[in-house]
Short mmCIF file of C-alpha atoms and ligand atoms in Angstrom, two decimals:
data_model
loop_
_atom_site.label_atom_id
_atom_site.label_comp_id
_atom_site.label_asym_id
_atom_site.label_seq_id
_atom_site.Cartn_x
_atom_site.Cartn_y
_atom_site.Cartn_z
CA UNK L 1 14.47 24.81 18.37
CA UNK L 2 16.31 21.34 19.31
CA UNK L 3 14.19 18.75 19.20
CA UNK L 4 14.08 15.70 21.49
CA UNK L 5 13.56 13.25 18.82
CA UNK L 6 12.59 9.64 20.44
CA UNK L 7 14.97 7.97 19.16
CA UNK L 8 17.90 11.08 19.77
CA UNK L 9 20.27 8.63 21.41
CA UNK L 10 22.03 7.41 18.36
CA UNK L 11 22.52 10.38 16.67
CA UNK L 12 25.24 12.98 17.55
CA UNK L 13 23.66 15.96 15.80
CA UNK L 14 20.16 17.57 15.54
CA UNK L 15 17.34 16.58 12.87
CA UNK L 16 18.24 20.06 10.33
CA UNK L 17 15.11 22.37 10.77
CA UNK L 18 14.14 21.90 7.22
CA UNK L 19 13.90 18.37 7.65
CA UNK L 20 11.72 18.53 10.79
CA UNK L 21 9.47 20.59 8.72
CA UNK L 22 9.93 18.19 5.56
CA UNK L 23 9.14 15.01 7.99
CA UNK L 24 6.34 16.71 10.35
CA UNK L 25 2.78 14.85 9.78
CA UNK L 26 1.18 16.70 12.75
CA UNK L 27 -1.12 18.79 10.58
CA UNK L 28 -2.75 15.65 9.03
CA UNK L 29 -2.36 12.75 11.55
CA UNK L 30 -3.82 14.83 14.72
CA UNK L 31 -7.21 14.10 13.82
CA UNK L 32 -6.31 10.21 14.88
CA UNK L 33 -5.83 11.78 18.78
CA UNK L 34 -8.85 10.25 19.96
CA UNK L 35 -7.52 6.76 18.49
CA UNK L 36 -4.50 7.61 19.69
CA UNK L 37 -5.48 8.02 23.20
CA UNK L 38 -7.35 4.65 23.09
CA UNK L 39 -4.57 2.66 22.00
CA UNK L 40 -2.11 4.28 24.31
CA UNK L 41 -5.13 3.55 27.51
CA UNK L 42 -4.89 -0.38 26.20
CA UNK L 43 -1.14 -0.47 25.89
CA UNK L 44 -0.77 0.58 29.73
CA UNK L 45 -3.14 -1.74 30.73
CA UNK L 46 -1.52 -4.67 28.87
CA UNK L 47 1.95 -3.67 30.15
CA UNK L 48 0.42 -3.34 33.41
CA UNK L 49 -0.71 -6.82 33.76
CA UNK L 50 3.02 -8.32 32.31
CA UNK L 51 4.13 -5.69 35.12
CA UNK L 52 5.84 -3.65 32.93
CA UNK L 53 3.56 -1.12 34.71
CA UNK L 54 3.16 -1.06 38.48
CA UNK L 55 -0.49 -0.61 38.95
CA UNK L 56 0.46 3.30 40.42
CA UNK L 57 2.36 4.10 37.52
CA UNK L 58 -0.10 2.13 35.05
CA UNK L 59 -3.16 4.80 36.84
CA UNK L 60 -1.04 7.70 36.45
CA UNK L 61 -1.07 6.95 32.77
CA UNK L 62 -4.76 6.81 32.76
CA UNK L 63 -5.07 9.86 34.21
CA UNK L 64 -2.99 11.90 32.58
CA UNK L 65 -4.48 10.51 29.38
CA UNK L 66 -7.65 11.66 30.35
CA UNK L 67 -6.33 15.11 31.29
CA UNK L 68 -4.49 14.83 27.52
CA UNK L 69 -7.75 13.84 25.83
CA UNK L 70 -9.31 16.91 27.54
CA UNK L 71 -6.97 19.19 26.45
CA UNK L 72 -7.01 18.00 22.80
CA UNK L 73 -10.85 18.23 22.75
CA UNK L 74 -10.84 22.03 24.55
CA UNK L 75 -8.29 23.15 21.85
CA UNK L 76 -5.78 23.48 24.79
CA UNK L 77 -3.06 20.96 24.12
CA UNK L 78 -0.10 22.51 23.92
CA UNK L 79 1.88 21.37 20.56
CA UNK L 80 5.03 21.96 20.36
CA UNK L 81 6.62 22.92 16.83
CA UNK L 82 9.01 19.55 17.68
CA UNK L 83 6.28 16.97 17.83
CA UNK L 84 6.60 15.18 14.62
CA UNK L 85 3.12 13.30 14.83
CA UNK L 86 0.50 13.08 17.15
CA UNK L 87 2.13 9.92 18.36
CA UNK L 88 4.95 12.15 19.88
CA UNK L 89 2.82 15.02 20.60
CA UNK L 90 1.13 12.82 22.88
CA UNK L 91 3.84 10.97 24.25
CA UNK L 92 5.86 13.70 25.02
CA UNK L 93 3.04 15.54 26.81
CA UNK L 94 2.13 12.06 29.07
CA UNK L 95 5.84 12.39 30.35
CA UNK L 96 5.88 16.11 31.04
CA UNK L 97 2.45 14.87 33.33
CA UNK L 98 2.95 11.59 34.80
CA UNK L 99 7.18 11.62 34.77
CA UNK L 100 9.13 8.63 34.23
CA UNK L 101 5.93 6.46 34.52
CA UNK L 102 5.26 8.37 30.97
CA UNK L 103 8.73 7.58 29.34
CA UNK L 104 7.45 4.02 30.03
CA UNK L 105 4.44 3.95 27.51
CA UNK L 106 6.34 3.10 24.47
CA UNK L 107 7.62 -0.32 26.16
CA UNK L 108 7.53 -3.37 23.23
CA UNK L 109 6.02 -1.29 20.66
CA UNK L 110 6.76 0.89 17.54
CA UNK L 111 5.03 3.50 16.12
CA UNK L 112 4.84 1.28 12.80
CA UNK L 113 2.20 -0.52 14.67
CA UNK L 114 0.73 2.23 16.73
CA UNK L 115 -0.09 4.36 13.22
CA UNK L 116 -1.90 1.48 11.69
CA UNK L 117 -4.17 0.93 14.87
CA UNK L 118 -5.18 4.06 15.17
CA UNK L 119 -5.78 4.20 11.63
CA UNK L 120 -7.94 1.19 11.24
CA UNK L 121 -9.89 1.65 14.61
CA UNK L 122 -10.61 5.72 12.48
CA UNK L 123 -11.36 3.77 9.21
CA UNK L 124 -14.13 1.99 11.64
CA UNK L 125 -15.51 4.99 12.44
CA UNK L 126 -15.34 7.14 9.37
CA UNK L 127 -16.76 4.24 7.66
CA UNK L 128 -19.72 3.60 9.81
CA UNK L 129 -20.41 7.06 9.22
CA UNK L 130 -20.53 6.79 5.57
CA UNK L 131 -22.43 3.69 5.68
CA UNK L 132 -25.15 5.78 7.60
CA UNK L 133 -25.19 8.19 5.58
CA UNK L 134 -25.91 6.33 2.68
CA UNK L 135 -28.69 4.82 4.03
CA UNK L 136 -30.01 8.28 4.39
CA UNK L 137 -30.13 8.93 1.10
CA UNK L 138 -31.24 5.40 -0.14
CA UNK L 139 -34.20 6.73 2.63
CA UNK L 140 -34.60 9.92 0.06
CA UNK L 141 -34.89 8.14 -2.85
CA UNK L 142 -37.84 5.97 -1.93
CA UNK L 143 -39.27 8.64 -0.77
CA UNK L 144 -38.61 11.03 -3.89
CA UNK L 145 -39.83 7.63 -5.73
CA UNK L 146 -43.04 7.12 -3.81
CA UNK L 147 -44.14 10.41 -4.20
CA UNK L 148 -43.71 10.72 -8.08
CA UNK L 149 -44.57 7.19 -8.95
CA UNK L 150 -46.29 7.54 -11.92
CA UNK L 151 -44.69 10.26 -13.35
CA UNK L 152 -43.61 9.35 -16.94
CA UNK L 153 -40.22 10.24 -18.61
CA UNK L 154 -37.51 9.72 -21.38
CA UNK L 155 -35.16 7.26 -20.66
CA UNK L 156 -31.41 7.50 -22.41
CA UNK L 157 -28.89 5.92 -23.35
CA UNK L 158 -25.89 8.07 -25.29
CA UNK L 159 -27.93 10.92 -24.18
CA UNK L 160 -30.58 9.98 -26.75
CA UNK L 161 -33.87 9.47 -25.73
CA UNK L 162 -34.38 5.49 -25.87
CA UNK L 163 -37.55 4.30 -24.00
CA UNK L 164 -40.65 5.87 -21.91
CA UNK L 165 -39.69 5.01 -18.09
CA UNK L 166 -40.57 6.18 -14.78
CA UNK L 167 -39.32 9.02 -13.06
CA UNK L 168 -39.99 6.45 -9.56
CA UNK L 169 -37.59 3.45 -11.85
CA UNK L 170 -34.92 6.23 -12.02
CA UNK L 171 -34.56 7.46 -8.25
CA UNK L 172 -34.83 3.70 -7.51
CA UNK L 173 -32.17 2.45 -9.84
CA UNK L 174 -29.63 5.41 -7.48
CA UNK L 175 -31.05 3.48 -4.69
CA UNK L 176 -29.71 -0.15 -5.59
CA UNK L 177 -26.29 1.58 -6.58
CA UNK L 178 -25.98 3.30 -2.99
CA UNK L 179 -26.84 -0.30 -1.80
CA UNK L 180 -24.55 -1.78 -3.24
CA UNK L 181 -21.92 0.51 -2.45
CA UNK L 182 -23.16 0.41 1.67
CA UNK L 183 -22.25 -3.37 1.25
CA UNK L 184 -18.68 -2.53 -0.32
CA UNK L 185 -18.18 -0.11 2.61
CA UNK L 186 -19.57 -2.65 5.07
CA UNK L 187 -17.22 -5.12 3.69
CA UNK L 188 -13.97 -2.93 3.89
CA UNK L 189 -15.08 -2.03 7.60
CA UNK L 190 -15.37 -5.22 8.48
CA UNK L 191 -11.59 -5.61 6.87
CA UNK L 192 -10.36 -3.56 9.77
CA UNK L 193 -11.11 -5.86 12.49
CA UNK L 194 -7.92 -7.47 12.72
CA UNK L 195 -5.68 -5.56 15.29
CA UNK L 196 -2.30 -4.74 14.48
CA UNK L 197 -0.73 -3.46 18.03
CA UNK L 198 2.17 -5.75 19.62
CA UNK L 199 3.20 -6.02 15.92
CA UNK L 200 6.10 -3.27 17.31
CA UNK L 201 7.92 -2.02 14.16
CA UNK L 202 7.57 -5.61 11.99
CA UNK L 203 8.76 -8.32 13.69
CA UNK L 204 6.60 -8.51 16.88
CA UNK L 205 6.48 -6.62 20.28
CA UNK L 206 9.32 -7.89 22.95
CA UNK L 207 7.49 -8.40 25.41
CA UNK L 208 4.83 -10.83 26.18
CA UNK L 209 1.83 -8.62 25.73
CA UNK L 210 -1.94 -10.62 25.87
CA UNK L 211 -2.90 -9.28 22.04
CA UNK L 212 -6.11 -10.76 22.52
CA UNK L 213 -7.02 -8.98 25.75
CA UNK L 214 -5.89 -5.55 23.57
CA UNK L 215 -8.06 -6.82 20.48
CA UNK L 216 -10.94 -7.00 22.52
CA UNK L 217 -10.73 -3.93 24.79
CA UNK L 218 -10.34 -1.58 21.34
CA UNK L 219 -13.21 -3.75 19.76
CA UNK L 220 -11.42 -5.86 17.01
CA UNK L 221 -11.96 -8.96 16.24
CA UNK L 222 -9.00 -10.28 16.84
CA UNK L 223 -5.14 -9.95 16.94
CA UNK L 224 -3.41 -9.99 13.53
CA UNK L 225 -1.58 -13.35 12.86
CA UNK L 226 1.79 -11.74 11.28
CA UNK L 227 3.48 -8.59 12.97
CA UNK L 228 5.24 -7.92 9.16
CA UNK L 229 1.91 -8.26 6.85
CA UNK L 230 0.51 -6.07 10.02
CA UNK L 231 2.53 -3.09 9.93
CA UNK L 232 3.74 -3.14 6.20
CA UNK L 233 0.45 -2.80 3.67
CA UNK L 234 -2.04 -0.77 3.56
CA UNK L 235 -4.60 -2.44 1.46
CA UNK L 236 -7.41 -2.34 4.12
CA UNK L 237 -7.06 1.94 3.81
CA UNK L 238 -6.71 1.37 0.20
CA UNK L 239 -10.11 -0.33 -0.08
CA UNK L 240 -12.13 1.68 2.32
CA UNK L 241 -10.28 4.47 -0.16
CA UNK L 242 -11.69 2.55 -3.40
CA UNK L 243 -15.12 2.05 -1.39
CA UNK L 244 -15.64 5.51 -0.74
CA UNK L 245 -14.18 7.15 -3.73
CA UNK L 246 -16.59 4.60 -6.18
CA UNK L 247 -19.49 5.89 -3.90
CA UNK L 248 -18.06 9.31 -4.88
CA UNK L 249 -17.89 8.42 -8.42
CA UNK L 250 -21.84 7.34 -8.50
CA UNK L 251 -23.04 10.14 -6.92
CA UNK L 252 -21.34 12.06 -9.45
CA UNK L 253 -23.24 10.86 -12.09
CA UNK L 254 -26.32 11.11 -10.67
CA UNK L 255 -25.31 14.94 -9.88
CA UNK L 256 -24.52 15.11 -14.09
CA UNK L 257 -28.11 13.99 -14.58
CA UNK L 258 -29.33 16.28 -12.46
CA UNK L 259 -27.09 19.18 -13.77
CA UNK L 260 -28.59 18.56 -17.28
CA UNK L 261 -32.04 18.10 -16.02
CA UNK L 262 -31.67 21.67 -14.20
CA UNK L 263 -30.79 23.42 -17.72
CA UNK L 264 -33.50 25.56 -19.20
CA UNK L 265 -33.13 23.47 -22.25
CA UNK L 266 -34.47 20.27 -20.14
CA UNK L 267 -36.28 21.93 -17.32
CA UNK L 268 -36.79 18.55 -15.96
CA UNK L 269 -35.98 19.77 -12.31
CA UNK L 270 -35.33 22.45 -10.21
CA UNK L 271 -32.57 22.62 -7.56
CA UNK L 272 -33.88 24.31 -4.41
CA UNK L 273 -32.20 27.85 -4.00
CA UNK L 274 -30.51 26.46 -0.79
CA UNK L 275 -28.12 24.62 -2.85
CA UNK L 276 -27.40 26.38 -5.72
CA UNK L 277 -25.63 30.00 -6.08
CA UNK L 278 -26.14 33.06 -8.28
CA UNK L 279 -23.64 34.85 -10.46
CA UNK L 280 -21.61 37.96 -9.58
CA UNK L 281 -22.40 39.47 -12.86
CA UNK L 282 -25.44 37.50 -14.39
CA UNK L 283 -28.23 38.65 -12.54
CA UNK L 284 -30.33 35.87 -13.76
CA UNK L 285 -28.28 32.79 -12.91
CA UNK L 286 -29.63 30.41 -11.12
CA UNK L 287 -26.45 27.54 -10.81
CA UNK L 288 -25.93 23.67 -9.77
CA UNK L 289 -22.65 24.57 -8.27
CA UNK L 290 -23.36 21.87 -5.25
CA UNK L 291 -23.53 19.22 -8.02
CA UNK L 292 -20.79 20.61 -9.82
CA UNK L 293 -18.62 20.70 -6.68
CA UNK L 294 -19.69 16.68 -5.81
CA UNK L 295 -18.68 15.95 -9.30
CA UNK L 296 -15.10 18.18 -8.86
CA UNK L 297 -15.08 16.04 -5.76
CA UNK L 298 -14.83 12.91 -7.38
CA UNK L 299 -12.61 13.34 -10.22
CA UNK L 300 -10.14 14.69 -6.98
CA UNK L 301 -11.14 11.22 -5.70
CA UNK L 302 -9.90 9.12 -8.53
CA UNK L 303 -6.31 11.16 -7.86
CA UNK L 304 -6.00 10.30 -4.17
CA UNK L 305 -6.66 6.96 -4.87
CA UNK L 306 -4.16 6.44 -6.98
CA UNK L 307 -1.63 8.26 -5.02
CA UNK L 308 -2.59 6.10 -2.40
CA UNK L 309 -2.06 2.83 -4.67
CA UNK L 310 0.95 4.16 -6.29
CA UNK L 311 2.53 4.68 -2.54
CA UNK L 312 2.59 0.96 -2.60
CA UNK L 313 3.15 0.31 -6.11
CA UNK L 314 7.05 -1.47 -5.83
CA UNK L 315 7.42 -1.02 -1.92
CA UNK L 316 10.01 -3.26 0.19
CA UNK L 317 8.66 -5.23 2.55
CA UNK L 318 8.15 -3.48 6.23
CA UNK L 319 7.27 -0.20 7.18
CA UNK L 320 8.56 2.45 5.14
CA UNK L 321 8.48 6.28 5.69
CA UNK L 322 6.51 6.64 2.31
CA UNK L 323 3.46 5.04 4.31
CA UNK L 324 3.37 8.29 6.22
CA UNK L 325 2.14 10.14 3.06
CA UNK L 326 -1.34 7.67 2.97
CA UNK L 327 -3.26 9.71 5.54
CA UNK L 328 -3.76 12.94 3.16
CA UNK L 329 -5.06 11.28 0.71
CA UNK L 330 -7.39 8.89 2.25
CA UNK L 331 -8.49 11.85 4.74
CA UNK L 332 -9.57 13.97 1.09
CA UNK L 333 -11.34 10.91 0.39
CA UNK L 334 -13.44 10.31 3.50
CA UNK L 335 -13.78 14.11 3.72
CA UNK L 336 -15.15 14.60 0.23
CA UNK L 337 -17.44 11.24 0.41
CA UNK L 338 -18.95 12.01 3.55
CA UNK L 339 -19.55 16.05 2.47
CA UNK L 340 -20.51 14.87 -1.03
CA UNK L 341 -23.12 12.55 0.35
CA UNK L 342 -24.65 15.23 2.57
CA UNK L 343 -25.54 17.58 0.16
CA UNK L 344 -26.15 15.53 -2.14
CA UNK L 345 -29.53 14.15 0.13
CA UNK L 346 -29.99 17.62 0.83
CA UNK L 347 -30.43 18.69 -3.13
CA UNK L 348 -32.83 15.63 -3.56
CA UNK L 349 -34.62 15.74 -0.34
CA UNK L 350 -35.30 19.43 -1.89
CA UNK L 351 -35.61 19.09 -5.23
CA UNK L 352 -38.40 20.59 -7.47
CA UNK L 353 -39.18 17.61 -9.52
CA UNK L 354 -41.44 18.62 -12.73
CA UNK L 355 -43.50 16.28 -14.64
CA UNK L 356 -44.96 18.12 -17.25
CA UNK L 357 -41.35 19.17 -18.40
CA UNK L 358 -40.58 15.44 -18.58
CA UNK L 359 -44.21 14.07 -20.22
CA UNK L 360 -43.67 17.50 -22.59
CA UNK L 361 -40.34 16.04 -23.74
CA UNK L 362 -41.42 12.38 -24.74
CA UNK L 363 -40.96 11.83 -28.31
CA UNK L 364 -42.98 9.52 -30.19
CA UNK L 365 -40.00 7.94 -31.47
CA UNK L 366 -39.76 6.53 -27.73
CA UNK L 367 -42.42 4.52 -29.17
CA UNK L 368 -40.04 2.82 -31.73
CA UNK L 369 -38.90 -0.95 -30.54
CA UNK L 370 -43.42 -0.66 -29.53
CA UNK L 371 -43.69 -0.55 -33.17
CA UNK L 372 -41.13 -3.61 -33.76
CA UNK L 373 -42.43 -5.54 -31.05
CA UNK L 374 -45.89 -4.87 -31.94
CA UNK L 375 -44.89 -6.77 -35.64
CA UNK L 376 -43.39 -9.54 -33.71
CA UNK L 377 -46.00 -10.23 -31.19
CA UNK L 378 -48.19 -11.17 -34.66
CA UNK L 379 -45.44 -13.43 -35.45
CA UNK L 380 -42.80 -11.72 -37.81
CA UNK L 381 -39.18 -12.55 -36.45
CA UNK L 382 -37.87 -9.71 -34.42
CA UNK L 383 -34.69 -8.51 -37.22
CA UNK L 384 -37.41 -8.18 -40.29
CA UNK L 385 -39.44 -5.77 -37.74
CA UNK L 386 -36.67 -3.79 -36.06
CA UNK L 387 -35.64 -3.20 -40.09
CA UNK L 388 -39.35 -2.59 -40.73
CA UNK L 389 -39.88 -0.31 -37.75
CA UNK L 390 -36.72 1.34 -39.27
CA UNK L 391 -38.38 2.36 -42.44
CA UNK L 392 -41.14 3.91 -40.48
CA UNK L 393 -38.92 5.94 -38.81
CA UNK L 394 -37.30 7.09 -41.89
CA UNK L 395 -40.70 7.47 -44.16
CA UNK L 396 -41.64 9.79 -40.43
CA UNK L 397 -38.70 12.14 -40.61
CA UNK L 398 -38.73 12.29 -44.61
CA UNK L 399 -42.87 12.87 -44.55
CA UNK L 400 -42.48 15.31 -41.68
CA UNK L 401 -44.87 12.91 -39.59
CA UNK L 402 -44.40 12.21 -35.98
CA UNK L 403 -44.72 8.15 -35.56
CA UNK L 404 -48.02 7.85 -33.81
CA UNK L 405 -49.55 10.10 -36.82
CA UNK L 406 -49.20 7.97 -39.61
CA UNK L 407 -52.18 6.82 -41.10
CA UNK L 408 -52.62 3.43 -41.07
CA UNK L 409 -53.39 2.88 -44.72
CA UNK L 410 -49.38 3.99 -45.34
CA UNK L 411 -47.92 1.25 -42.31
CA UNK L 412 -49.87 -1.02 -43.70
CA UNK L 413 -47.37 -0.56 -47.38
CA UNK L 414 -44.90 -1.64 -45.38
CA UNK L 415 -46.53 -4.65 -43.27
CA UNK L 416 -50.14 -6.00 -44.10
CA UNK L 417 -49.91 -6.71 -39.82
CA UNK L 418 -51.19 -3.57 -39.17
CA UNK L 419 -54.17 -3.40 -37.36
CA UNK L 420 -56.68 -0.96 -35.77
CA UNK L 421 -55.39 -1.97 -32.46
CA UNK L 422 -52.12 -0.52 -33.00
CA UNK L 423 -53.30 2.96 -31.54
CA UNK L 424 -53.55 1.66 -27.96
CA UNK L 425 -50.53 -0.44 -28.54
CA UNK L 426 -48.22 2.81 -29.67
CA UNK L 427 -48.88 4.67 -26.16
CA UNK L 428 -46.37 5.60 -23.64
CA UNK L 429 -48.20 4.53 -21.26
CA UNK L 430 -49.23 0.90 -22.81
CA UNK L 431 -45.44 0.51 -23.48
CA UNK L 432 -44.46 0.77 -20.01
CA UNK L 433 -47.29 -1.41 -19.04
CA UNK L 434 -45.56 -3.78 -21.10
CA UNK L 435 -42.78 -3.91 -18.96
CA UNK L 436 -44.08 -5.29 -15.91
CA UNK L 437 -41.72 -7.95 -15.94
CA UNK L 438 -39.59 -8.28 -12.71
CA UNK L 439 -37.08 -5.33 -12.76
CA UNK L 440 -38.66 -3.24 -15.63
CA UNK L 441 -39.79 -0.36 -15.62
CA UNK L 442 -43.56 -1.02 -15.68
CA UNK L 443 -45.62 0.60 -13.07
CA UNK L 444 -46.81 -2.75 -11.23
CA UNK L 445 -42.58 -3.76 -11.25
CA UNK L 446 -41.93 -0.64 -10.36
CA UNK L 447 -44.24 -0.88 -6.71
CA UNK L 448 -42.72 -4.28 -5.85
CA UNK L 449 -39.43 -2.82 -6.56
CA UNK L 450 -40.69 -0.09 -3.94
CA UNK L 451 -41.75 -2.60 -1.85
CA UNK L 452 -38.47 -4.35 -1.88
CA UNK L 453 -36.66 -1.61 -1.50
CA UNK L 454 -38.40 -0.63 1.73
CA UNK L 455 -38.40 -4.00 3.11
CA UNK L 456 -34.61 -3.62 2.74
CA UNK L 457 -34.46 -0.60 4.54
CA UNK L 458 -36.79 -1.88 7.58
CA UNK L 459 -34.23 -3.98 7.75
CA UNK L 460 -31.38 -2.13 8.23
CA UNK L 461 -32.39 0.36 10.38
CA UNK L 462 -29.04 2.07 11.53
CA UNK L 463 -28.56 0.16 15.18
CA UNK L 464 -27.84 2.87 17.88
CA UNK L 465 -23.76 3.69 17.97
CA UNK L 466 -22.40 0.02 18.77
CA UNK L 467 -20.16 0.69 21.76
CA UNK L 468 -17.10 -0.90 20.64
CA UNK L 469 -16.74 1.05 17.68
N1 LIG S 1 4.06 9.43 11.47
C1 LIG S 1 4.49 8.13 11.04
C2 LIG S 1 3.47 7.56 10.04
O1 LIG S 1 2.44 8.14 9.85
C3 LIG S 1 4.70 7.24 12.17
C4 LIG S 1 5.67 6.12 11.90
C5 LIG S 1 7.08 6.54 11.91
N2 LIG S 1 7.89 5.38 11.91
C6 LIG S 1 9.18 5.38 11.57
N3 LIG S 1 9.79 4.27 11.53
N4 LIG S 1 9.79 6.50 11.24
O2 LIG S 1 3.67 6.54 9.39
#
């Protein structure tokens, strides 16, 4: 099929099929119609009041967008294998409805600053929905934390068990990550607000279109101050991209925790049967494959991000065609986050949490910097105890005697400062009430953290939809 490229008036010959197929971005760029449709209802209007527009020809264009907009939403709009992008699509179909009034819509502007509006005003959107969701799960995590409070558990580092801590000071500690990614997101969204259209392709539109009158009607916060920065970079995409594939990231390691914790070996946890899948040939196979697929998720993440940097890596100045190949990766991105995030609250909102399979796996060895600190509290400087405590340790595995079984007549041959009192000081429980400073994980630190945590969610209740989003 010919096709009636916009611009077909300098060229003799028709775009080669392969390359209409090579250049077509339809598939990925049609989910920015409803932008799309916005942008194109402010652009009549501001042509409209320059009179670019008559006011008959600028209502035609109104209504014929809403008769477009209802096709696209019914599945009915009729694409044609020529539309390059949805810009097109749309044009093209205004014309065929309103007539010549429609071959008037692209007056003073480009599609170099058409794409990035519509993209920012989506980034809005898609963001706001992330940013909501993660405030669902920050939700789930108090929650999971309140109800388990006092549960007791290893802590690692390296994967080796380190400290006694609180199940409640681990489901809290996801909850001041998602927080601070919600802020990053919250910051990049707030990155789209300047407005881009009237940029036309870099240099500014023609015509003297009121940019602030479009900035406000499609909720920005105001017109961008150069029509070349405008339609050339894409660093705002790029850090929404970084914002939501770092949120990705952190939820995967939360899902590896998990993933371990589900193992027989640990048995820490179990994942409700909702979200987890059974093996075609292992009858007894009970799998994480939700957390496995978040953490798949986010390793295809880290790619699209840097095909989305690298897109820019060494780029001219001004829109160039390699732009066109940002959406697919920053769509994976938002996709993934915004899937990830959902069943990932769904797996903990679920999730069979089982304290006797964590208390069962505290070793007394936990209780090793108790023993050091226990020698420095009566005064011995903290290196000659940590070596001290060390000995212990070793004299423990050699003897075959778990640390809180030694007899006190043998620590006393290697410190005269053992006491009697030593018993209640080498409990799990004493050592975490020994970390009631602000931030540990002590069980009095650990219900202001609670508190503060829920004082920071009363306060950001998620506002009903703001209307110029
Ligand atoms: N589909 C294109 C994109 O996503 C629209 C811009 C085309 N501009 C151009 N000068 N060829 O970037």
């Amino acid at each position: 099929m010919s096709a009636k490229k916009v611009w077909k008036g300098r060229f003799s010959k028709p775009t080669a099929p392969e390359m209409e197929a090579f250049s077509h971005s339809l598939e990925i760029d049609r989910r920015l119609y409803r932008e799309d449709i916005q942008v194109n209802r402010a652009w009549a209007q501001a042509l409209a009041q320059i009179g670019l527009l008559k006011a008959r020809e600028r209502d035609a264009i109104l209504k014929g967008l809403d008769q477009i907009e209802k096709e696209l939403e019914g599945g009915k709009f009729p694409f044609l294998p020529t539309d390059e992008d949805i810009h097109t699509a749309i044009e093209r179909r205004l014309t065929e409805q309103v007539g010549p009034a429609g071959a008037k819509i692209h007056t003073g502007r480009s599609r170099n600053d058409q794409v990035i509006t519509d993209l920012l005003l989506y980034l809005r959107r898609a963001t706001e929905e992330l940013i909501t969701g993660i405030r669902r799960l920050q939700e789930v995590t108090v929650q999971r934390a309140e109800e388990h409070s006092e549960v007791l558990m290893p802590g690692y580092t390296h994967l080796q068990q380190a400290q006694p801590i609180l199940f409640s000071h681990y489901a809290l500690s996801l909850f001041w990550l998602l927080e601070r990614d919600r802020q990053r997101l919250m910051a990049a969204q707030r990155r789209c607000g300047l407005m881009p259209l009237g940029s036309g392709a870099l240099a500014g539109s023609g015509f003297p279109i009121d940019r602030h009158f479009l900035s406000e009607v499609l909720g920005f916060e105001e017109p961008s101050p150069n029509s070349l920065d405008a339609t050339a970079h894409r660093d705002v995409p790029i850090e929404v991209a970084f914002a939501a594939a770092l949120l990705l990231i952190h939820l995967s390691r939360y899902a590896a925790d998990l993933i371990l914790w589900a193992s027989h070996e640990f048995g820490f946890v179990t994942i409700d049967e909702a979200y987890a899948t059974g093996s075609s040939m292992m009858p007894q196979k009970r799998n994480p494959d939700s957390l496995e697929l978040i953490r798949g998720k986010a390793a295809a993440a880290i790619g699209h991000l840097t095909a989305l940097m690298s897109l820019c890596h060494g780029l001219p100045h001004g829109y160039n065609r390699d732009l066109q190949e940002d959406k697919r990766p920053l769509f994976a991105i938002l996709d993934d986050a915004r899937s990830s995030l959902e069943i990932f609250t769904r797996v903990w909102q679920t999730l069979d949490i089982q304290p006797e399979a964590m208390i069962q796996a505290l070793d007394p060895d936990l209780l090793a910097t108790e023993l050091a600190d226990y020698l420095t509290h009566r005064g011995m400087p903290f290196r000659k105890a940590h070596e001290i405590a060390g000995q212990i340790i070793r004299w423990s595995k050699s003897h075959n005697v778990p640390l809180t079984e030694i007899p006190l007549s043998t620590l006393r041959t290697f410190s005269y400062l053992f006491d009697e009192d030593l018993r209640h000081w080498l409990d799990f429980r004493a050592a975490l009430e020994r970390r009631s400073l602000y931030g540990g994980t002590g069980p009095e630190a650990v219900r202001e953290q609670l508190e503060k945590a829920k004082q920071l969610l009363s306060q950001t209740t998620p506002e009903p939809e703001s209307p110029e989003l």
